[in-house]
Amino acid sequence: MRSGCVFGAVSAGVLALAGGALAGSAVNTGYFGGVAIMGYDPVAYFTEGRPVKGSPEFTYRWLGAPWHFASAEHRDMFMENPERYAPQYGGYCVGEMAADGVTVSIDPHAWRIVDGKLYLSYDQGFADEFASNPEEYLSKAEANWPQVKAELEQEPYR
């Protein structure tokens, strides 16, 4: 299986910095940003069919991380049912979760909704590959996520 997100040994240090999570949380907040999914509004993927940058004005803390939204309406929709809108695998790359559970950061513009769930990817090329055969990736990602999540909750910088 081609991961689509693997970069090689040269970028291992960069990945460690790019894929960090908030201490004690399995939510991808990046290394420097400190906001879930780089500050993008998770509800907008569903309501507007595209990524929309959220605003600190409309923030909600969930799973130990701040989430930004483009509007109070989107924030309130998320608050009512965060599991419906939050990206799978804590907002980490679905391809890496399927490949080996590495917590690579994502490109908020590389995404797909499959069976009503949001999946983020490192890049558009992998998002397209994932969309062509989601079953292959999801079965592996589902198997890897519980262990990765437990490790992130103990040691956020894997």
mmCIF file of N, CA and C in Angstrom, residues 63-151:
data_model
loop_
_atom_site.group_PDB
_atom_site.id
_atom_site.type_symbol
_atom_site.label_atom_id
_atom_site.label_comp_id
_atom_site.label_asym_id
_atom_site.label_seq_id
_atom_site.Cartn_x
_atom_site.Cartn_y
_atom_site.Cartn_z
ATOM 1 N N LEU A 63 -12.121 18.054 24.239
ATOM 2 C CA LEU A 63 -11.040 17.075 24.321
ATOM 3 C C LEU A 63 -9.702 17.735 24.632
ATOM 4 N N GLY A 64 -9.739 18.760 25.449
ATOM 5 C CA GLY A 64 -8.514 19.415 25.885
ATOM 6 C C GLY A 64 -7.908 20.386 24.905
ATOM 7 N N ALA A 65 -8.607 20.680 23.813
ATOM 8 C CA ALA A 65 -8.051 21.581 22.800
ATOM 9 C C ALA A 65 -9.079 22.636 22.409
ATOM 10 N N PRO A 66 -8.621 23.838 22.070
ATOM 11 C CA PRO A 66 -9.542 24.837 21.537
ATOM 12 C C PRO A 66 -9.847 24.542 20.065
ATOM 13 N N TRP A 67 -11.095 24.724 19.692
ATOM 14 C CA TRP A 67 -11.562 24.576 18.307
ATOM 15 C C TRP A 67 -12.119 25.923 17.889
ATOM 16 N N HIS A 68 -11.760 26.377 16.706
ATOM 17 C CA HIS A 68 -12.254 27.657 16.198
ATOM 18 C C HIS A 68 -13.335 27.422 15.151
ATOM 19 N N PHE A 69 -14.250 28.380 15.074
ATOM 20 C CA PHE A 69 -15.385 28.287 14.160
ATOM 21 C C PHE A 69 -15.565 29.619 13.445
ATOM 22 N N ALA A 70 -16.172 29.554 12.287
ATOM 23 C CA ALA A 70 -16.380 30.752 11.476
ATOM 24 C C ALA A 70 -17.539 31.596 11.980
ATOM 25 N N SER A 71 -18.408 30.991 12.787
ATOM 26 C CA SER A 71 -19.579 31.722 13.284
ATOM 27 C C SER A 71 -20.042 31.119 14.604
ATOM 28 N N ALA A 72 -20.852 31.879 15.305
ATOM 29 C CA ALA A 72 -21.456 31.370 16.539
ATOM 30 C C ALA A 72 -22.371 30.185 16.235
ATOM 31 N N GLU A 73 -23.043 30.243 15.098
ATOM 32 C CA GLU A 73 -23.926 29.136 14.701
ATOM 33 C C GLU A 73 -23.139 27.837 14.546
ATOM 34 N N HIS A 74 -21.994 27.897 13.888
ATOM 35 C CA HIS A 74 -21.177 26.693 13.715
ATOM 36 C C HIS A 74 -20.648 26.201 15.057
ATOM 37 N N ARG A 75 -20.208 27.118 15.906
ATOM 38 C CA ARG A 75 -19.745 26.728 17.238
ATOM 39 C C ARG A 75 -20.847 26.012 17.999
ATOM 40 N N ASP A 76 -22.054 26.552 17.939
ATOM 41 C CA ASP A 76 -23.165 25.948 18.664
ATOM 42 C C ASP A 76 -23.547 24.579 18.095
ATOM 43 N N MET A 77 -23.464 24.436 16.776
ATOM 44 C CA MET A 77 -23.737 23.134 16.156
ATOM 45 C C MET A 77 -22.720 22.096 16.636
ATOM 46 N N PHE A 78 -21.464 22.502 16.700
ATOM 47 C CA PHE A 78 -20.414 21.604 17.173
ATOM 48 C C PHE A 78 -20.637 21.249 18.642
ATOM 49 N N MET A 79 -20.958 22.229 19.455
ATOM 50 C CA MET A 79 -21.174 21.994 20.884
ATOM 51 C C MET A 79 -22.296 20.984 21.116
ATOM 52 N N GLU A 80 -23.322 21.024 20.282
ATOM 53 C CA GLU A 80 -24.450 20.107 20.423
ATOM 54 C C GLU A 80 -24.090 18.676 20.042
ATOM 55 N N ASN A 81 -23.141 18.504 19.121
ATOM 56 C CA ASN A 81 -22.805 17.162 18.656
ATOM 57 C C ASN A 81 -21.386 17.136 18.069
ATOM 58 N N PRO A 82 -20.362 17.256 18.913
ATOM 59 C CA PRO A 82 -19.000 17.336 18.383
ATOM 60 C C PRO A 82 -18.566 16.091 17.610
ATOM 61 N N GLU A 83 -19.024 14.920 17.992
ATOM 62 C CA GLU A 83 -18.638 13.697 17.288
ATOM 63 C C GLU A 83 -19.117 13.700 15.837
ATOM 64 N N ARG A 84 -20.167 14.409 15.540
ATOM 65 C CA ARG A 84 -20.676 14.468 14.164
ATOM 66 C C ARG A 84 -19.740 15.265 13.255
ATOM 67 N N TYR A 85 -19.119 16.304 13.812
ATOM 68 C CA TYR A 85 -18.334 17.229 12.999
ATOM 69 C C TYR A 85 -16.818 17.081 13.128
ATOM 70 N N ALA A 86 -16.337 16.587 14.232
ATOM 71 C CA ALA A 86 -14.888 16.496 14.446
ATOM 72 C C ALA A 86 -14.263 15.512 13.461
ATOM 73 N N PRO A 87 -13.077 15.827 12.966
ATOM 74 C CA PRO A 87 -12.410 14.892 12.058
ATOM 75 C C PRO A 87 -12.019 13.616 12.795
ATOM 76 N N GLN A 88 -11.976 12.544 12.066
ATOM 77 C CA GLN A 88 -11.582 11.258 12.624
ATOM 78 C C GLN A 88 -10.100 11.266 12.962
ATOM 79 N N TYR A 89 -9.712 10.392 13.877
ATOM 80 C CA TYR A 89 -8.308 10.203 14.276
ATOM 81 C C TYR A 89 -7.688 11.483 14.807
ATOM 82 N N GLY A 90 -8.478 12.236 15.544
ATOM 83 C CA GLY A 90 -7.968 13.443 16.179
ATOM 84 C C GLY A 90 -7.533 14.533 15.219
ATOM 85 N N GLY A 91 -7.877 14.385 13.950
ATOM 86 C CA GLY A 91 -7.477 15.364 12.954
ATOM 87 C C GLY A 91 -6.116 15.078 12.335
ATOM 88 N N TYR A 92 -5.568 13.882 12.573
ATOM 89 C CA TYR A 92 -4.311 13.498 11.943
ATOM 90 C C TYR A 92 -4.589 12.874 10.580
ATOM 91 N N CYS A 93 -3.550 12.748 9.778
ATOM 92 C CA CYS A 93 -3.631 12.208 8.424
ATOM 93 C C CYS A 93 -4.153 10.768 8.434
ATOM 94 N N VAL A 94 -5.247 10.542 7.735
ATOM 95 C CA VAL A 94 -5.853 9.214 7.661
ATOM 96 C C VAL A 94 -4.901 8.215 7.012
ATOM 97 N N GLY A 95 -4.090 8.646 6.074
ATOM 98 C CA GLY A 95 -3.150 7.754 5.405
ATOM 99 C C GLY A 95 -2.067 7.251 6.332
ATOM 100 N N GLU A 96 -1.515 8.143 7.125
ATOM 101 C CA GLU A 96 -0.500 7.716 8.078
ATOM 102 C C GLU A 96 -1.105 6.866 9.180
ATOM 103 N N MET A 97 -2.329 7.175 9.573
ATOM 104 C CA MET A 97 -2.972 6.343 10.589
ATOM 105 C C MET A 97 -3.142 4.927 10.052
ATOM 106 N N ALA A 98 -3.454 4.804 8.779
ATOM 107 C CA ALA A 98 -3.610 3.484 8.164
ATOM 108 C C ALA A 98 -2.264 2.802 7.959
ATOM 109 N N ALA A 99 -1.248 3.568 7.606
ATOM 110 C CA ALA A 99 0.054 2.980 7.274
ATOM 111 C C ALA A 99 0.779 2.473 8.513
ATOM 112 N N ASP A 100 0.961 3.350 9.484
ATOM 113 C CA ASP A 100 1.741 2.917 10.643
ATOM 114 C C ASP A 100 1.445 3.714 11.902
ATOM 115 N N GLY A 101 0.443 4.541 11.865
ATOM 116 C CA GLY A 101 0.061 5.266 13.063
ATOM 117 C C GLY A 101 0.932 6.461 13.390
ATOM 118 N N VAL A 102 1.702 6.959 12.432
ATOM 119 C CA VAL A 102 2.488 8.169 12.664
ATOM 120 C C VAL A 102 1.541 9.354 12.654
ATOM 121 N N THR A 103 1.731 10.269 13.573
ATOM 122 C CA THR A 103 0.824 11.403 13.685
ATOM 123 C C THR A 103 1.344 12.595 12.896
ATOM 124 N N VAL A 104 1.148 12.526 11.599
ATOM 125 C CA VAL A 104 1.554 13.592 10.694
ATOM 126 C C VAL A 104 0.491 14.683 10.701
ATOM 127 N N SER A 105 0.938 15.920 10.676
ATOM 128 C CA SER A 105 -0.001 17.023 10.590
ATOM 129 C C SER A 105 -0.679 17.013 9.220
ATOM 130 N N ILE A 106 -1.632 17.864 9.038
ATOM 131 C CA ILE A 106 -2.498 17.810 7.856
ATOM 132 C C ILE A 106 -2.502 19.131 7.103
ATOM 133 N N ASP A 107 -3.020 19.054 5.894
ATOM 134 C CA ASP A 107 -3.349 20.234 5.109
ATOM 135 C C ASP A 107 -4.869 20.356 5.202
ATOM 136 N N PRO A 108 -5.397 21.384 5.824
ATOM 137 C CA PRO A 108 -6.851 21.500 5.983
ATOM 138 C C PRO A 108 -7.619 21.502 4.662
ATOM 139 N N HIS A 109 -6.905 21.729 3.555
ATOM 140 C CA HIS A 109 -7.557 21.725 2.247
ATOM 141 C C HIS A 109 -7.554 20.335 1.607
ATOM 142 N N ALA A 110 -6.935 19.366 2.259
ATOM 143 C CA ALA A 110 -6.882 17.983 1.772
ATOM 144 C C ALA A 110 -7.798 17.142 2.654
ATOM 145 N N TRP A 111 -9.030 16.990 2.225
ATOM 146 C CA TRP A 111 -10.042 16.369 3.080
ATOM 147 C C TRP A 111 -11.055 15.612 2.237
ATOM 148 N N ARG A 112 -11.781 14.729 2.909
ATOM 149 C CA ARG A 112 -12.907 14.030 2.293
ATOM 150 C C ARG A 112 -13.922 13.708 3.391
ATOM 151 N N ILE A 113 -15.170 13.689 3.009
ATOM 152 C CA ILE A 113 -16.214 13.181 3.895
ATOM 153 C C ILE A 113 -16.644 11.844 3.310
ATOM 154 N N VAL A 114 -16.533 10.801 4.111
ATOM 155 C CA VAL A 114 -16.907 9.447 3.710
ATOM 156 C C VAL A 114 -17.883 8.917 4.747
ATOM 157 N N ASP A 115 -19.035 8.478 4.286
ATOM 158 C CA ASP A 115 -20.077 7.958 5.183
ATOM 159 C C ASP A 115 -20.372 8.917 6.336
ATOM 160 N N GLY A 116 -20.414 10.205 6.024
ATOM 161 C CA GLY A 116 -20.777 11.211 7.014
ATOM 162 C C GLY A 116 -19.691 11.563 8.004
ATOM 163 N N LYS A 117 -18.451 11.111 7.770
ATOM 164 C CA LYS A 117 -17.346 11.412 8.679
ATOM 165 C C LYS A 117 -16.250 12.161 7.930
ATOM 166 N N LEU A 118 -15.645 13.111 8.626
ATOM 167 C CA LEU A 118 -14.590 13.944 8.064
ATOM 168 C C LEU A 118 -13.229 13.294 8.265
ATOM 169 N N TYR A 119 -12.461 13.196 7.174
ATOM 170 C CA TYR A 119 -11.098 12.665 7.200
ATOM 171 C C TYR A 119 -10.168 13.706 6.596
ATOM 172 N N LEU A 120 -9.087 13.986 7.295
ATOM 173 C CA LEU A 120 -8.090 14.931 6.829
ATOM 174 C C LEU A 120 -6.843 14.178 6.373
ATOM 175 N N SER A 121 -6.118 14.781 5.446
ATOM 176 C CA SER A 121 -4.919 14.162 4.881
ATOM 177 C C SER A 121 -3.772 15.155 4.876
ATOM 178 N N TYR A 122 -2.575 14.638 4.664
ATOM 179 C CA TYR A 122 -1.413 15.501 4.585
ATOM 180 C C TYR A 122 -1.433 16.357 3.329
ATOM 181 N N ASP A 123 -1.871 15.759 2.204
ATOM 182 C CA ASP A 123 -1.884 16.527 0.967
ATOM 183 C C ASP A 123 -3.031 16.085 0.066
ATOM 184 N N GLN A 124 -3.274 16.872 -0.954
ATOM 185 C CA GLN A 124 -4.397 16.625 -1.858
ATOM 186 C C GLN A 124 -4.239 15.316 -2.615
ATOM 187 N N GLY A 125 -3.017 14.966 -2.977
ATOM 188 C CA GLY A 125 -2.781 13.712 -3.691
ATOM 189 C C GLY A 125 -3.258 12.516 -2.893
ATOM 190 N N PHE A 126 -2.940 12.513 -1.601
ATOM 191 C CA PHE A 126 -3.410 11.385 -0.803
ATOM 192 C C PHE A 126 -4.914 11.462 -0.560
ATOM 193 N N ALA A 127 -5.462 12.647 -0.409
ATOM 194 C CA ALA A 127 -6.917 12.767 -0.223
ATOM 195 C C ALA A 127 -7.643 12.142 -1.407
ATOM 196 N N ASP A 128 -7.115 12.349 -2.616
ATOM 197 C CA ASP A 128 -7.708 11.740 -3.805
ATOM 198 C C ASP A 128 -7.560 10.224 -3.784
ATOM 199 N N GLU A 129 -6.363 9.754 -3.398
ATOM 200 C CA GLU A 129 -6.133 8.311 -3.314
ATOM 201 C C GLU A 129 -7.065 7.672 -2.289
ATOM 202 N N PHE A 130 -7.188 8.301 -1.135
ATOM 203 C CA PHE A 130 -8.081 7.804 -0.085
ATOM 204 C C PHE A 130 -9.513 7.717 -0.595
ATOM 205 N N ALA A 131 -9.969 8.738 -1.299
ATOM 206 C CA ALA A 131 -11.349 8.762 -1.793
ATOM 207 C C ALA A 131 -11.613 7.649 -2.799
ATOM 208 N N SER A 132 -10.571 7.196 -3.501
ATOM 209 C CA SER A 132 -10.763 6.147 -4.499
ATOM 210 C C SER A 132 -10.908 4.765 -3.872
ATOM 211 N N ASN A 133 -10.469 4.592 -2.635
ATOM 212 C CA ASN A 133 -10.571 3.289 -1.981
ATOM 213 C C ASN A 133 -10.585 3.447 -0.463
ATOM 214 N N PRO A 134 -11.602 4.103 0.084
ATOM 215 C CA PRO A 134 -11.591 4.374 1.525
ATOM 216 C C PRO A 134 -11.617 3.122 2.395
ATOM 217 N N GLU A 135 -12.270 2.071 1.936
ATOM 218 C CA GLU A 135 -12.381 0.862 2.761
ATOM 219 C C GLU A 135 -11.009 0.305 3.127
ATOM 220 N N GLU A 136 -10.098 0.302 2.158
ATOM 221 C CA GLU A 136 -8.751 -0.224 2.399
ATOM 222 C C GLU A 136 -8.056 0.549 3.525
ATOM 223 N N TYR A 137 -8.130 1.858 3.467
ATOM 224 C CA TYR A 137 -7.450 2.680 4.457
ATOM 225 C C TYR A 137 -8.174 2.685 5.798
ATOM 226 N N LEU A 138 -9.487 2.736 5.776
ATOM 227 C CA LEU A 138 -10.226 2.856 7.031
ATOM 228 C C LEU A 138 -10.111 1.615 7.897
ATOM 229 N N SER A 139 -10.078 0.440 7.320
ATOM 230 C CA SER A 139 -9.963 -0.764 8.147
ATOM 231 C C SER A 139 -8.636 -0.753 8.896
ATOM 232 N N LYS A 140 -7.573 -0.326 8.238
ATOM 233 C CA LYS A 140 -6.259 -0.267 8.885
ATOM 234 C C LYS A 140 -6.184 0.885 9.888
ATOM 235 N N ALA A 141 -6.716 2.035 9.521
ATOM 236 C CA ALA A 141 -6.689 3.186 10.421
ATOM 237 C C ALA A 141 -7.487 2.911 11.692
ATOM 238 N N GLU A 142 -8.645 2.289 11.540
ATOM 239 C CA GLU A 142 -9.470 1.944 12.712
ATOM 240 C C GLU A 142 -8.719 1.003 13.654
ATOM 241 N N ALA A 143 -7.961 0.078 13.083
ATOM 242 C CA ALA A 143 -7.203 -0.860 13.908
ATOM 243 C C ALA A 143 -6.057 -0.157 14.643
ATOM 244 N N ASN A 144 -5.424 0.820 14.007
ATOM 245 C CA ASN A 144 -4.275 1.520 14.599
ATOM 246 C C ASN A 144 -4.658 2.619 15.590
ATOM 247 N N TRP A 145 -5.786 3.281 15.393
ATOM 248 C CA TRP A 145 -6.124 4.472 16.168
ATOM 249 C C TRP A 145 -6.194 4.253 17.677
ATOM 250 N N PRO A 146 -6.792 3.193 18.208
ATOM 251 C CA PRO A 146 -6.859 3.080 19.678
ATOM 252 C C PRO A 146 -5.486 3.121 20.354
ATOM 253 N N GLN A 147 -4.509 2.443 19.784
ATOM 254 C CA GLN A 147 -3.171 2.451 20.367
ATOM 255 C C GLN A 147 -2.513 3.817 20.219
ATOM 256 N N VAL A 148 -2.641 4.425 19.054
ATOM 257 C CA VAL A 148 -2.053 5.754 18.832
ATOM 258 C C VAL A 148 -2.691 6.766 19.777
ATOM 259 N N LYS A 149 -3.996 6.721 19.908
ATOM 260 C CA LYS A 149 -4.700 7.643 20.801
ATOM 261 C C LYS A 149 -4.213 7.480 22.240
ATOM 262 N N ALA A 150 -4.083 6.247 22.696
ATOM 263 C CA ALA A 150 -3.604 5.999 24.062
ATOM 264 C C ALA A 150 -2.196 6.550 24.249
ATOM 265 N N GLU A 151 -1.346 6.357 23.250
ATOM 266 C CA GLU A 151 0.024 6.879 23.338
ATOM 267 C C GLU A 151 0.043 8.403 23.340
#
